[in-house]
Amino acid sequence: WKNIARVEAGSQLKVESVHPAKLKLETGAIFAKLKSLPKNTAFEVRTPTATAAVRGTEYRTVFRGGETKVFNVSPTASQVFVYGVSADGIVNSQQEVVLQPSTKTEVTASGQTPKPPSVIPIDEQRSAKAVQEDIEDEIKTAEKSGRESKIQSVADLEKARGQAVTDEYSRVNDTRRREFKGGAAD
Protein backbone atom coordinates (compact mmCIF):
# COMPACT_ATOMS: atom_id res chain seq x y z
CA TRP A 1 0.00 0.00 0.00
CA LYS A 2 3.00 2.25 0.68
CA ASN A 3 1.22 3.96 3.55
CA ILE A 4 3.61 5.34 6.14
CA ALA A 5 2.92 6.73 9.60
CA ARG A 6 6.01 8.13 11.31
CA VAL A 7 5.77 8.71 15.03
CA GLU A 8 8.09 11.53 16.05
CA ALA A 9 10.58 11.14 18.91
CA GLY A 10 9.16 11.61 22.39
CA SER A 11 5.60 10.82 21.30
CA GLN A 12 3.15 8.53 23.04
CA LEU A 13 0.28 6.94 21.17
CA LYS A 14 -2.08 4.01 21.28
CA VAL A 15 -3.24 2.04 18.25
CA GLU A 16 -6.98 1.83 18.88
CA SER A 17 -7.75 0.04 15.61
CA VAL A 18 -5.77 -1.28 12.66
CA HIS A 19 -8.64 -1.55 10.19
CA PRO A 20 -9.90 1.11 9.92
CA ALA A 21 -6.80 2.86 11.25
CA LYS A 22 -7.41 4.82 14.45
CA LEU A 23 -4.52 6.19 16.48
CA LYS A 24 -4.82 8.00 19.79
CA LEU A 25 -1.99 10.53 20.13
CA GLU A 26 -1.47 11.28 23.81
CA THR A 27 1.53 13.56 23.32
CA GLY A 28 3.95 14.37 20.51
CA ALA A 29 3.44 14.22 16.76
CA ILE A 30 2.75 11.82 13.92
CA PHE A 31 3.31 12.32 10.20
CA ALA A 32 1.15 10.20 7.89
CA LYS A 33 1.78 9.63 4.18
CA LEU A 34 -1.17 7.69 2.81
CA LYS A 35 -1.52 6.52 -0.77
CA SER A 36 -4.23 3.87 -0.61
CA LEU A 37 -6.88 2.88 1.92
CA PRO A 38 -9.62 0.25 1.73
CA LYS A 39 -13.03 1.47 0.47
CA ASN A 40 -15.20 3.35 2.94
CA THR A 41 -12.44 3.72 5.52
CA ALA A 42 -10.42 6.61 6.84
CA PHE A 43 -7.16 7.04 8.72
CA GLU A 44 -7.81 8.86 11.98
CA VAL A 45 -5.53 10.46 14.52
CA ARG A 46 -7.32 11.45 17.73
CA THR A 47 -5.96 13.69 20.46
CA PRO A 48 -7.70 14.80 23.65
CA THR A 49 -8.91 17.94 21.82
CA ALA A 50 -9.37 16.97 18.15
CA THR A 51 -9.72 14.21 15.57
CA ALA A 52 -8.13 14.43 12.12
CA ALA A 53 -9.44 12.04 9.47
CA VAL A 54 -8.37 11.47 5.86
CA ARG A 55 -8.91 9.10 2.95
CA GLY A 56 -5.46 9.60 1.49
CA THR A 57 -3.03 12.48 1.84
CA GLU A 58 0.06 13.62 3.69
CA TYR A 59 -0.54 15.32 6.98
CA ARG A 60 0.95 15.95 10.40
CA THR A 61 -0.87 15.99 13.73
CA VAL A 62 0.79 17.49 16.81
CA PHE A 63 -0.50 17.42 20.39
CA ARG A 64 1.50 19.29 23.02
CA GLY A 65 0.52 21.36 26.03
CA GLY A 66 -3.18 20.58 25.62
CA GLU A 67 -3.28 21.96 22.06
CA THR A 68 -3.71 20.11 18.76
CA LYS A 69 -2.29 21.36 15.47
CA VAL A 70 -3.06 19.66 12.15
CA PHE A 71 -1.17 20.41 8.93
CA ASN A 72 -2.21 19.30 5.43
CA VAL A 73 1.12 19.02 3.61
CA SER A 74 -0.18 17.03 0.64
CA PRO A 75 1.17 17.94 -2.80
CA THR A 76 -2.20 16.92 -4.30
CA ALA A 77 -5.74 18.20 -3.82
CA SER A 78 -6.43 15.86 -0.86
CA GLN A 79 -8.33 17.15 2.15
CA VAL A 80 -7.97 16.63 5.90
CA PHE A 81 -11.13 16.75 8.04
CA VAL A 82 -10.64 18.04 11.58
CA TYR A 83 -13.25 17.84 14.35
CA GLY A 84 -13.34 19.17 17.90
CA VAL A 85 -13.49 16.68 20.78
CA SER A 86 -15.39 17.35 24.01
CA ALA A 87 -13.87 16.92 27.48
CA ASP A 88 -15.62 13.52 27.74
CA GLY A 89 -13.99 12.36 24.47
CA ILE A 90 -16.97 12.73 22.11
CA VAL A 91 -16.16 13.88 18.57
CA ASN A 92 -18.35 16.81 17.54
CA SER A 93 -19.07 16.34 13.84
CA GLN A 94 -20.72 19.78 13.86
CA GLN A 95 -17.29 21.34 14.47
CA GLU A 96 -15.70 20.28 11.17
CA VAL A 97 -12.89 22.20 9.52
CA VAL A 98 -11.67 21.03 6.10
CA LEU A 99 -7.99 21.60 5.37
CA GLN A 100 -6.91 22.01 1.77
CA PRO A 101 -3.21 21.46 0.87
CA SER A 102 -0.75 23.85 2.55
CA THR A 103 -3.19 24.84 5.30
CA LYS A 104 -3.36 24.14 9.02
CA THR A 105 -5.73 24.46 11.95
CA GLU A 106 -5.49 24.43 15.73
CA VAL A 107 -7.75 23.29 18.55
CA THR A 108 -6.63 24.96 21.76
CA ALA A 109 -8.69 22.97 24.29
CA SER A 110 -11.23 20.17 24.53
CA GLY A 111 -14.72 21.29 23.58
CA GLN A 112 -13.34 24.01 21.31
CA THR A 113 -14.10 24.35 17.61
CA PRO A 114 -11.07 24.02 15.32
CA LYS A 115 -9.81 27.43 14.19
CA PRO A 116 -10.45 28.39 10.56
CA PRO A 117 -7.76 27.13 8.16
CA SER A 118 -4.69 29.29 7.67
CA VAL A 119 -1.66 28.99 5.39
CA ILE A 120 1.21 26.91 6.78
CA PRO A 121 4.20 29.19 7.46
CA ILE A 122 7.20 28.67 5.16
CA ASP A 123 9.44 27.25 7.92
CA GLU A 124 6.84 24.57 8.73
CA GLN A 125 6.43 23.84 5.00
CA ARG A 126 10.21 23.31 4.73
CA SER A 127 10.18 21.02 7.76
CA ALA A 128 7.34 18.93 6.28
CA LYS A 129 9.14 18.75 2.93
CA ALA A 130 12.26 17.40 4.66
CA VAL A 131 10.20 14.67 6.37
CA GLN A 132 8.48 13.79 3.07
CA GLU A 133 11.85 13.49 1.30
CA ASP A 134 13.29 11.41 4.14
CA ILE A 135 10.35 9.00 3.97
CA GLU A 136 10.72 8.70 0.17
CA ASP A 137 14.45 7.97 0.60
CA GLU A 138 13.66 5.24 3.14
CA ILE A 139 11.09 3.70 0.78
CA LYS A 140 13.63 3.66 -2.07
CA THR A 141 16.29 2.12 0.19
CA ALA A 142 13.89 -0.62 1.30
CA GLU A 143 12.85 -1.34 -2.29
CA LYS A 144 16.48 -1.49 -3.51
CA SER A 145 17.44 -3.87 -0.71
CA GLY A 146 14.79 -6.30 -1.90
CA ARG A 147 12.78 -6.03 1.30
CA GLU A 148 9.17 -6.49 0.51
CA SER A 149 6.17 -6.50 2.77
CA LYS A 150 4.06 -9.60 2.83
CA ILE A 151 0.82 -7.91 3.87
CA GLN A 152 -2.39 -8.16 1.94
CA SER A 153 -3.28 -5.72 -0.80
CA VAL A 154 -6.21 -3.39 -0.25
CA ALA A 155 -8.31 -5.57 -2.58
CA ASP A 156 -7.34 -8.75 -0.69
CA LEU A 157 -8.16 -7.11 2.63
CA GLU A 158 -11.57 -6.05 1.37
CA LYS A 159 -12.28 -9.62 0.15
CA ALA A 160 -11.18 -11.08 3.48
CA ARG A 161 -13.15 -8.53 5.49
CA GLY A 162 -15.80 -11.15 6.26
CA GLN A 163 -13.12 -13.53 7.56
CA ALA A 164 -11.59 -11.15 10.12
CA VAL A 165 -13.30 -9.62 13.11
CA THR A 166 -12.30 -6.87 15.53
CA ASP A 167 -12.63 -7.49 19.25
CA GLU A 168 -13.23 -4.92 22.01
CA TYR A 169 -9.51 -4.14 22.13
CA SER A 170 -9.43 -3.34 18.41
CA ARG A 171 -7.02 -6.14 17.58
CA VAL A 172 -7.68 -8.03 14.42
CA ASN A 173 -8.44 -11.70 15.00
CA ASP A 174 -7.82 -13.67 11.84
CA THR A 175 -10.17 -16.64 11.80
CA ARG A 176 -7.90 -18.31 9.22
CA ARG A 177 -4.96 -18.44 11.68
CA ARG A 178 -3.19 -21.77 12.01
CA GLU A 179 -1.12 -23.04 14.89
CA PHE A 180 2.49 -21.83 14.85
CA LYS A 181 4.90 -24.73 14.35
CA GLY A 182 8.12 -22.76 14.24
CA GLY A 183 11.12 -22.66 16.58
CA ALA A 184 11.09 -22.21 20.34
CA ALA A 185 9.53 -19.07 21.75
CA ASP A 186 11.34 -16.78 24.17
CSV table of C-alpha atoms in Angstrom, one decimal:
chain,number,residue,atom,x,y,z
A,1,TRP,CA,0.0,0.0,0.0
A,2,LYS,CA,3.0,2.3,0.7
A,3,ASN,CA,1.2,4.0,3.6
A,4,ILE,CA,3.6,5.3,6.1
A,5,ALA,CA,2.9,6.7,9.6
A,6,ARG,CA,6.0,8.1,11.3
A,7,VAL,CA,5.8,8.7,15.0
A,8,GLU,CA,8.1,11.5,16.0
A,9,ALA,CA,10.6,11.1,18.9
A,10,GLY,CA,9.2,11.6,22.4
A,11,SER,CA,5.6,10.8,21.3
A,12,GLN,CA,3.1,8.5,23.0
A,13,LEU,CA,0.3,6.9,21.2
A,14,LYS,CA,-2.1,4.0,21.3
A,15,VAL,CA,-3.2,2.0,18.3
A,16,GLU,CA,-7.0,1.8,18.9
A,17,SER,CA,-7.8,0.0,15.6
A,18,VAL,CA,-5.8,-1.3,12.7
A,19,HIS,CA,-8.6,-1.5,10.2
A,20,PRO,CA,-9.9,1.1,9.9
A,21,ALA,CA,-6.8,2.9,11.3
A,22,LYS,CA,-7.4,4.8,14.5
A,23,LEU,CA,-4.5,6.2,16.5
A,24,LYS,CA,-4.8,8.0,19.8
A,25,LEU,CA,-2.0,10.5,20.1
A,26,GLU,CA,-1.5,11.3,23.8
A,27,THR,CA,1.5,13.6,23.3
A,28,GLY,CA,4.0,14.4,20.5
A,29,ALA,CA,3.4,14.2,16.8
A,30,ILE,CA,2.7,11.8,13.9
A,31,PHE,CA,3.3,12.3,10.2
A,32,ALA,CA,1.1,10.2,7.9
A,33,LYS,CA,1.8,9.6,4.2
A,34,LEU,CA,-1.2,7.7,2.8
A,35,LYS,CA,-1.5,6.5,-0.8
A,36,SER,CA,-4.2,3.9,-0.6
A,37,LEU,CA,-6.9,2.9,1.9
A,38,PRO,CA,-9.6,0.3,1.7
A,39,LYS,CA,-13.0,1.5,0.5
A,40,ASN,CA,-15.2,3.4,2.9
A,41,THR,CA,-12.4,3.7,5.5
A,42,ALA,CA,-10.4,6.6,6.8
A,43,PHE,CA,-7.2,7.0,8.7
A,44,GLU,CA,-7.8,8.9,12.0
A,45,VAL,CA,-5.5,10.5,14.5
A,46,ARG,CA,-7.3,11.5,17.7
A,47,THR,CA,-6.0,13.7,20.5
A,48,PRO,CA,-7.7,14.8,23.7
A,49,THR,CA,-8.9,17.9,21.8
A,50,ALA,CA,-9.4,17.0,18.2
A,51,THR,CA,-9.7,14.2,15.6
A,52,ALA,CA,-8.1,14.4,12.1
A,53,ALA,CA,-9.4,12.0,9.5
A,54,VAL,CA,-8.4,11.5,5.9
A,55,ARG,CA,-8.9,9.1,3.0
A,56,GLY,CA,-5.5,9.6,1.5
A,57,THR,CA,-3.0,12.5,1.8
A,58,GLU,CA,0.1,13.6,3.7
A,59,TYR,CA,-0.5,15.3,7.0
A,60,ARG,CA,1.0,15.9,10.4
A,61,THR,CA,-0.9,16.0,13.7
A,62,VAL,CA,0.8,17.5,16.8
A,63,PHE,CA,-0.5,17.4,20.4
A,64,ARG,CA,1.5,19.3,23.0
A,65,GLY,CA,0.5,21.4,26.0
A,66,GLY,CA,-3.2,20.6,25.6
A,67,GLU,CA,-3.3,22.0,22.1
A,68,THR,CA,-3.7,20.1,18.8
A,69,LYS,CA,-2.3,21.4,15.5
A,70,VAL,CA,-3.1,19.7,12.2
A,71,PHE,CA,-1.2,20.4,8.9
A,72,ASN,CA,-2.2,19.3,5.4
A,73,VAL,CA,1.1,19.0,3.6
A,74,SER,CA,-0.2,17.0,0.6
A,75,PRO,CA,1.2,17.9,-2.8
A,76,THR,CA,-2.2,16.9,-4.3
A,77,ALA,CA,-5.7,18.2,-3.8
A,78,SER,CA,-6.4,15.9,-0.9
A,79,GLN,CA,-8.3,17.2,2.2
A,80,VAL,CA,-8.0,16.6,5.9
A,81,PHE,CA,-11.1,16.7,8.0
A,82,VAL,CA,-10.6,18.0,11.6
A,83,TYR,CA,-13.2,17.8,14.3
A,84,GLY,CA,-13.3,19.2,17.9
A,85,VAL,CA,-13.5,16.7,20.8
A,86,SER,CA,-15.4,17.4,24.0
A,87,ALA,CA,-13.9,16.9,27.5
A,88,ASP,CA,-15.6,13.5,27.7
A,89,GLY,CA,-14.0,12.4,24.5
A,90,ILE,CA,-17.0,12.7,22.1
A,91,VAL,CA,-16.2,13.9,18.6
A,92,ASN,CA,-18.3,16.8,17.5
A,93,SER,CA,-19.1,16.3,13.8
A,94,GLN,CA,-20.7,19.8,13.9
A,95,GLN,CA,-17.3,21.3,14.5
A,96,GLU,CA,-15.7,20.3,11.2
A,97,VAL,CA,-12.9,22.2,9.5
A,98,VAL,CA,-11.7,21.0,6.1
A,99,LEU,CA,-8.0,21.6,5.4
A,100,GLN,CA,-6.9,22.0,1.8
A,101,PRO,CA,-3.2,21.5,0.9
A,102,SER,CA,-0.8,23.9,2.5
A,103,THR,CA,-3.2,24.8,5.3
A,104,LYS,CA,-3.4,24.1,9.0
A,105,THR,CA,-5.7,24.5,12.0
A,106,GLU,CA,-5.5,24.4,15.7
A,107,VAL,CA,-7.7,23.3,18.5
A,108,THR,CA,-6.6,25.0,21.8
A,109,ALA,CA,-8.7,23.0,24.3
A,110,SER,CA,-11.2,20.2,24.5
A,111,GLY,CA,-14.7,21.3,23.6
A,112,GLN,CA,-13.3,24.0,21.3
A,113,THR,CA,-14.1,24.4,17.6
A,114,PRO,CA,-11.1,24.0,15.3
A,115,LYS,CA,-9.8,27.4,14.2
A,116,PRO,CA,-10.4,28.4,10.6
A,117,PRO,CA,-7.8,27.1,8.2
A,118,SER,CA,-4.7,29.3,7.7
A,119,VAL,CA,-1.7,29.0,5.4
A,120,ILE,CA,1.2,26.9,6.8
A,121,PRO,CA,4.2,29.2,7.5
A,122,ILE,CA,7.2,28.7,5.2
A,123,ASP,CA,9.4,27.3,7.9
A,124,GLU,CA,6.8,24.6,8.7
A,125,GLN,CA,6.4,23.8,5.0
A,126,ARG,CA,10.2,23.3,4.7
A,127,SER,CA,10.2,21.0,7.8
A,128,ALA,CA,7.3,18.9,6.3
A,129,LYS,CA,9.1,18.7,2.9
A,130,ALA,CA,12.3,17.4,4.7
A,131,VAL,CA,10.2,14.7,6.4
A,132,GLN,CA,8.5,13.8,3.1
A,133,GLU,CA,11.8,13.5,1.3
A,134,ASP,CA,13.3,11.4,4.1
A,135,ILE,CA,10.3,9.0,4.0
A,136,GLU,CA,10.7,8.7,0.2
A,137,ASP,CA,14.4,8.0,0.6
A,138,GLU,CA,13.7,5.2,3.1
A,139,ILE,CA,11.1,3.7,0.8
A,140,LYS,CA,13.6,3.7,-2.1
A,141,THR,CA,16.3,2.1,0.2
A,142,ALA,CA,13.9,-0.6,1.3
A,143,GLU,CA,12.8,-1.3,-2.3
A,144,LYS,CA,16.5,-1.5,-3.5
A,145,SER,CA,17.4,-3.9,-0.7
A,146,GLY,CA,14.8,-6.3,-1.9
A,147,ARG,CA,12.8,-6.0,1.3
A,148,GLU,CA,9.2,-6.5,0.5
A,149,SER,CA,6.2,-6.5,2.8
A,150,LYS,CA,4.1,-9.6,2.8
A,151,ILE,CA,0.8,-7.9,3.9
A,152,GLN,CA,-2.4,-8.2,1.9
A,153,SER,CA,-3.3,-5.7,-0.8
A,154,VAL,CA,-6.2,-3.4,-0.2
A,155,ALA,CA,-8.3,-5.6,-2.6
A,156,ASP,CA,-7.3,-8.7,-0.7
A,157,LEU,CA,-8.2,-7.1,2.6
A,158,GLU,CA,-11.6,-6.1,1.4
A,159,LYS,CA,-12.3,-9.6,0.1
A,160,ALA,CA,-11.2,-11.1,3.5
A,161,ARG,CA,-13.1,-8.5,5.5
A,162,GLY,CA,-15.8,-11.1,6.3
A,163,GLN,CA,-13.1,-13.5,7.6
A,164,ALA,CA,-11.6,-11.1,10.1
A,165,VAL,CA,-13.3,-9.6,13.1
A,166,THR,CA,-12.3,-6.9,15.5
A,167,ASP,CA,-12.6,-7.5,19.3
A,168,GLU,CA,-13.2,-4.9,22.0
A,169,TYR,CA,-9.5,-4.1,22.1
A,170,SER,CA,-9.4,-3.3,18.4
A,171,ARG,CA,-7.0,-6.1,17.6
A,172,VAL,CA,-7.7,-8.0,14.4
A,173,ASN,CA,-8.4,-11.7,15.0
A,174,ASP,CA,-7.8,-13.7,11.8
A,175,THR,CA,-10.2,-16.6,11.8
A,176,ARG,CA,-7.9,-18.3,9.2
A,177,ARG,CA,-5.0,-18.4,11.7
A,178,ARG,CA,-3.2,-21.8,12.0
A,179,GLU,CA,-1.1,-23.0,14.9
A,180,PHE,CA,2.5,-21.8,14.9
A,181,LYS,CA,4.9,-24.7,14.3
A,182,GLY,CA,8.1,-22.8,14.2
A,183,GLY,CA,11.1,-22.7,16.6
A,184,ALA,CA,11.1,-22.2,20.3
A,185,ALA,CA,9.5,-19.1,21.8
A,186,ASP,CA,11.3,-16.8,24.2
